[in-house]
Amino acid sequence: MLKFIKNVLFYFGVFVLLLGVFYAALAFTDAPAGTPPNCPAGYPGCDPPLNVGSTPQTKTGSLTIGTLRVNSSNESVFITEDTYLYLQPVANSHVRLGAWQSSPNGAVPLILQPSGSNVGIGTTNPGKNLTVSSNGNVYMRIEKPSYSD
């Protein structure tokens, strides 16, 4: 019986020693192969931050851009000229798009009313599904798609 206990303790000691060596090997692995975006994707510490990389990225929680912090869906994100904003809703969600431009007379070139479903071009108060207003000539082109239902 004493020999059995010695064997169990011996193998338990070998197991603990191997476990410690394995843990030490994991703890002292090399640093990442480079800095984002020059190291392999998925490697710890190499995934690009939100402002680097061309792959689509998802951010949970609040978002800070420069000094702008967006905490909820009721806040706005401001974009400078000559840039694009791409909105893609997740499943079973809705996207609202609106325009606001500061001007002396309070007019804006485009208003989308999320609750009224009306679109205005050149007016701040569209009364129909599509209202186009201009001080000069209004040119409009309506085309029928080439495909058939």
mmCIF file of C-alpha atoms in Angstrom:
data_model
loop_
_atom_site.group_PDB
_atom_site.id
_atom_site.type_symbol
_atom_site.label_atom_id
_atom_site.label_comp_id
_atom_site.label_asym_id
_atom_site.label_seq_id
_atom_site.Cartn_x
_atom_site.Cartn_y
_atom_site.Cartn_z
ATOM 1 C CA MET A 1 0.000 0.000 0.000
ATOM 2 C CA LEU A 2 2.869 2.350 0.785
ATOM 3 C CA LYS A 3 4.363 1.725 -2.680
ATOM 4 C CA PHE A 4 0.989 2.612 -4.280
ATOM 5 C CA ILE A 5 0.859 5.950 -2.418
ATOM 6 C CA LYS A 6 4.462 6.722 -3.441
ATOM 7 C CA ASN A 7 3.592 6.026 -7.105
ATOM 8 C CA VAL A 8 0.503 8.239 -6.954
ATOM 9 C CA LEU A 9 2.496 11.073 -5.379
ATOM 10 C CA PHE A 10 5.279 10.633 -7.963
ATOM 11 C CA TYR A 11 2.886 10.831 -10.930
ATOM 12 C CA PHE A 12 1.005 13.706 -9.334
ATOM 13 C CA GLY A 13 4.318 15.580 -8.919
ATOM 14 C CA VAL A 14 5.252 14.904 -12.562
ATOM 15 C CA PHE A 15 1.808 16.171 -13.646
ATOM 16 C CA VAL A 16 2.180 19.380 -11.603
ATOM 17 C CA LEU A 17 5.687 19.934 -12.977
ATOM 18 C CA LEU A 18 4.530 19.479 -16.587
ATOM 19 C CA LEU A 19 1.584 21.759 -15.963
ATOM 20 C CA GLY A 20 3.939 24.454 -14.628
ATOM 21 C CA VAL A 21 6.266 24.139 -17.637
ATOM 22 C CA PHE A 22 3.295 24.380 -20.032
ATOM 23 C CA TYR A 23 1.953 27.460 -18.199
ATOM 24 C CA ALA A 24 5.391 29.137 -18.286
ATOM 25 C CA ALA A 25 5.705 28.455 -22.023
ATOM 26 C CA LEU A 26 2.362 30.160 -22.631
ATOM 27 C CA ALA A 27 3.196 33.087 -20.381
ATOM 28 C CA PHE A 28 6.472 33.891 -22.132
ATOM 29 C CA THR A 29 5.467 33.700 -25.792
ATOM 30 C CA ASP A 30 6.895 36.166 -28.278
ATOM 31 C CA ALA A 31 5.427 39.603 -28.843
ATOM 32 C CA PRO A 32 3.085 40.114 -31.832
ATOM 33 C CA ALA A 33 4.714 39.749 -35.247
ATOM 34 C CA GLY A 34 4.213 43.458 -35.892
ATOM 35 C CA THR A 35 1.855 46.315 -35.224
ATOM 36 C CA PRO A 36 -1.579 46.613 -36.842
ATOM 37 C CA PRO A 37 -2.170 46.391 -39.750
ATOM 38 C CA ASN A 38 1.150 44.639 -40.537
ATOM 39 C CA CYS A 39 0.732 41.547 -38.369
ATOM 40 C CA PRO A 40 -1.543 38.541 -38.986
ATOM 41 C CA ALA A 41 -5.252 39.115 -38.328
ATOM 42 C CA GLY A 42 -6.552 37.147 -35.367
ATOM 43 C CA TYR A 43 -3.152 37.090 -33.643
ATOM 44 C CA PRO A 44 -3.563 38.558 -30.131
ATOM 45 C CA GLY A 45 -2.841 42.275 -30.237
ATOM 46 C CA CYS A 46 -2.834 42.416 -34.036
ATOM 47 C CA ASP A 47 -6.484 43.053 -34.856
ATOM 48 C CA PRO A 48 -6.763 46.589 -36.236
ATOM 49 C CA PRO A 49 -8.483 49.284 -34.204
ATOM 50 C CA LEU A 50 -11.656 50.849 -35.578
ATOM 51 C CA ASN A 51 -9.807 53.470 -37.621
ATOM 52 C CA VAL A 52 -7.430 51.076 -39.423
ATOM 53 C CA GLY A 53 -8.177 48.365 -41.961
ATOM 54 C CA SER A 54 -10.598 47.851 -44.811
ATOM 55 C CA THR A 55 -12.623 45.003 -43.319
ATOM 56 C CA PRO A 56 -16.065 45.729 -41.807
ATOM 57 C CA GLN A 57 -15.896 46.127 -38.041
ATOM 58 C CA THR A 58 -18.468 45.986 -35.258
ATOM 59 C CA LYS A 59 -18.287 48.121 -32.133
ATOM 60 C CA THR A 60 -20.384 47.363 -29.071
ATOM 61 C CA GLY A 61 -20.924 49.980 -26.391
ATOM 62 C CA SER A 62 -20.211 53.661 -26.834
ATOM 63 C CA LEU A 63 -17.961 55.061 -29.545
ATOM 64 C CA THR A 64 -15.533 57.979 -29.382
ATOM 65 C CA ILE A 65 -14.277 59.677 -32.555
ATOM 66 C CA GLY A 66 -11.678 62.316 -31.753
ATOM 67 C CA THR A 67 -13.377 64.300 -28.990
ATOM 68 C CA LEU A 68 -16.896 63.252 -30.075
ATOM 69 C CA ARG A 69 -18.465 60.544 -27.917
ATOM 70 C CA VAL A 70 -21.565 58.706 -29.121
ATOM 71 C CA ASN A 71 -23.291 57.001 -26.196
ATOM 72 C CA SER A 72 -26.687 56.078 -27.576
ATOM 73 C CA SER A 73 -28.799 55.960 -30.722
ATOM 74 C CA ASN A 74 -30.236 59.395 -29.877
ATOM 75 C CA GLU A 75 -26.928 61.179 -30.451
ATOM 76 C CA SER A 76 -25.429 62.500 -33.680
ATOM 77 C CA VAL A 77 -22.198 61.904 -35.560
ATOM 78 C CA PHE A 78 -20.826 64.843 -37.537
ATOM 79 C CA ILE A 79 -18.927 64.207 -40.762
ATOM 80 C CA THR A 80 -16.681 66.694 -42.535
ATOM 81 C CA GLU A 81 -16.960 67.535 -46.231
ATOM 82 C CA ASP A 82 -15.954 65.057 -48.935
ATOM 83 C CA THR A 83 -16.492 61.995 -46.748
ATOM 84 C CA TYR A 84 -19.007 59.171 -46.822
ATOM 85 C CA LEU A 85 -21.164 57.654 -44.117
ATOM 86 C CA TYR A 86 -22.298 54.083 -44.722
ATOM 87 C CA LEU A 87 -25.187 52.847 -42.587
ATOM 88 C CA GLN A 88 -26.122 49.196 -42.489
ATOM 89 C CA PRO A 89 -28.746 48.073 -39.980
ATOM 90 C CA VAL A 90 -28.498 44.767 -38.179
ATOM 91 C CA ALA A 91 -31.325 42.244 -38.459
ATOM 92 C CA ASN A 92 -34.731 43.461 -37.253
ATOM 93 C CA SER A 93 -33.603 47.051 -36.762
ATOM 94 C CA HIS A 94 -34.309 50.386 -38.409
ATOM 95 C CA VAL A 95 -32.081 53.141 -39.744
ATOM 96 C CA ARG A 96 -33.002 56.815 -39.775
ATOM 97 C CA LEU A 97 -31.187 59.260 -41.979
ATOM 98 C CA GLY A 98 -31.568 62.994 -41.666
ATOM 99 C CA ALA A 99 -29.844 66.174 -42.719
ATOM 100 C CA TRP A 100 -29.294 69.393 -40.823
ATOM 101 C CA GLN A 101 -27.417 72.350 -42.162
ATOM 102 C CA SER A 102 -26.988 75.663 -40.429
ATOM 103 C CA SER A 103 -27.915 78.596 -42.651
ATOM 104 C CA PRO A 104 -29.164 82.153 -42.078
ATOM 105 C CA ASN A 105 -32.681 81.434 -43.370
ATOM 106 C CA GLY A 106 -33.015 78.032 -41.686
ATOM 107 C CA ALA A 107 -33.436 76.150 -44.982
ATOM 108 C CA VAL A 108 -31.719 72.894 -45.776
ATOM 109 C CA PRO A 109 -31.391 71.154 -49.135
ATOM 110 C CA LEU A 110 -32.664 67.731 -47.977
ATOM 111 C CA ILE A 111 -35.016 66.667 -45.214
ATOM 112 C CA LEU A 112 -36.079 63.088 -44.537
ATOM 113 C CA GLN A 113 -38.880 62.757 -42.025
ATOM 114 C CA PRO A 114 -38.630 59.356 -40.365
ATOM 115 C CA SER A 115 -42.105 59.583 -38.838
ATOM 116 C CA GLY A 116 -43.904 61.141 -41.815
ATOM 117 C CA SER A 117 -42.266 59.219 -44.669
ATOM 118 C CA ASN A 118 -42.069 62.425 -46.742
ATOM 119 C CA VAL A 119 -38.956 63.551 -48.614
ATOM 120 C CA GLY A 120 -38.189 67.196 -49.323
ATOM 121 C CA ILE A 121 -35.585 68.605 -51.685
ATOM 122 C CA GLY A 122 -35.092 72.348 -51.274
ATOM 123 C CA THR A 123 -37.758 72.596 -48.568
ATOM 124 C CA THR A 124 -37.907 72.123 -44.814
ATOM 125 C CA ASN A 125 -41.582 71.147 -44.788
ATOM 126 C CA PRO A 126 -42.359 68.469 -47.399
ATOM 127 C CA GLY A 127 -46.136 67.997 -47.591
ATOM 128 C CA LYS A 128 -46.216 65.043 -49.981
ATOM 129 C CA ASN A 129 -44.206 61.851 -50.446
ATOM 130 C CA LEU A 130 -41.777 63.878 -52.587
ATOM 131 C CA THR A 131 -41.681 67.680 -52.540
ATOM 132 C CA VAL A 132 -39.182 69.538 -54.743
ATOM 133 C CA SER A 133 -38.805 73.291 -54.310
ATOM 134 C CA SER A 134 -36.456 75.688 -56.067
ATOM 135 C CA ASN A 135 -36.081 79.431 -56.714
ATOM 136 C CA GLY A 136 -35.063 78.625 -60.312
ATOM 137 C CA ASN A 137 -35.868 75.881 -62.794
ATOM 138 C CA VAL A 138 -36.555 72.394 -61.505
ATOM 139 C CA TYR A 139 -35.293 69.573 -63.704
ATOM 140 C CA MET A 140 -36.466 66.075 -62.979
ATOM 141 C CA ARG A 141 -35.900 62.769 -64.722
ATOM 142 C CA ILE A 142 -38.040 59.731 -64.048
ATOM 143 C CA GLU A 143 -37.077 56.469 -65.711
ATOM 144 C CA LYS A 144 -38.779 53.109 -65.907
ATOM 145 C CA PRO A 145 -36.459 50.227 -65.038
ATOM 146 C CA SER A 146 -35.460 48.035 -67.988
ATOM 147 C CA TYR A 147 -36.574 44.852 -66.236
ATOM 148 C CA SER A 148 -40.188 43.704 -66.006
ATOM 149 C CA ASP A 149 -42.068 42.311 -63.023
#
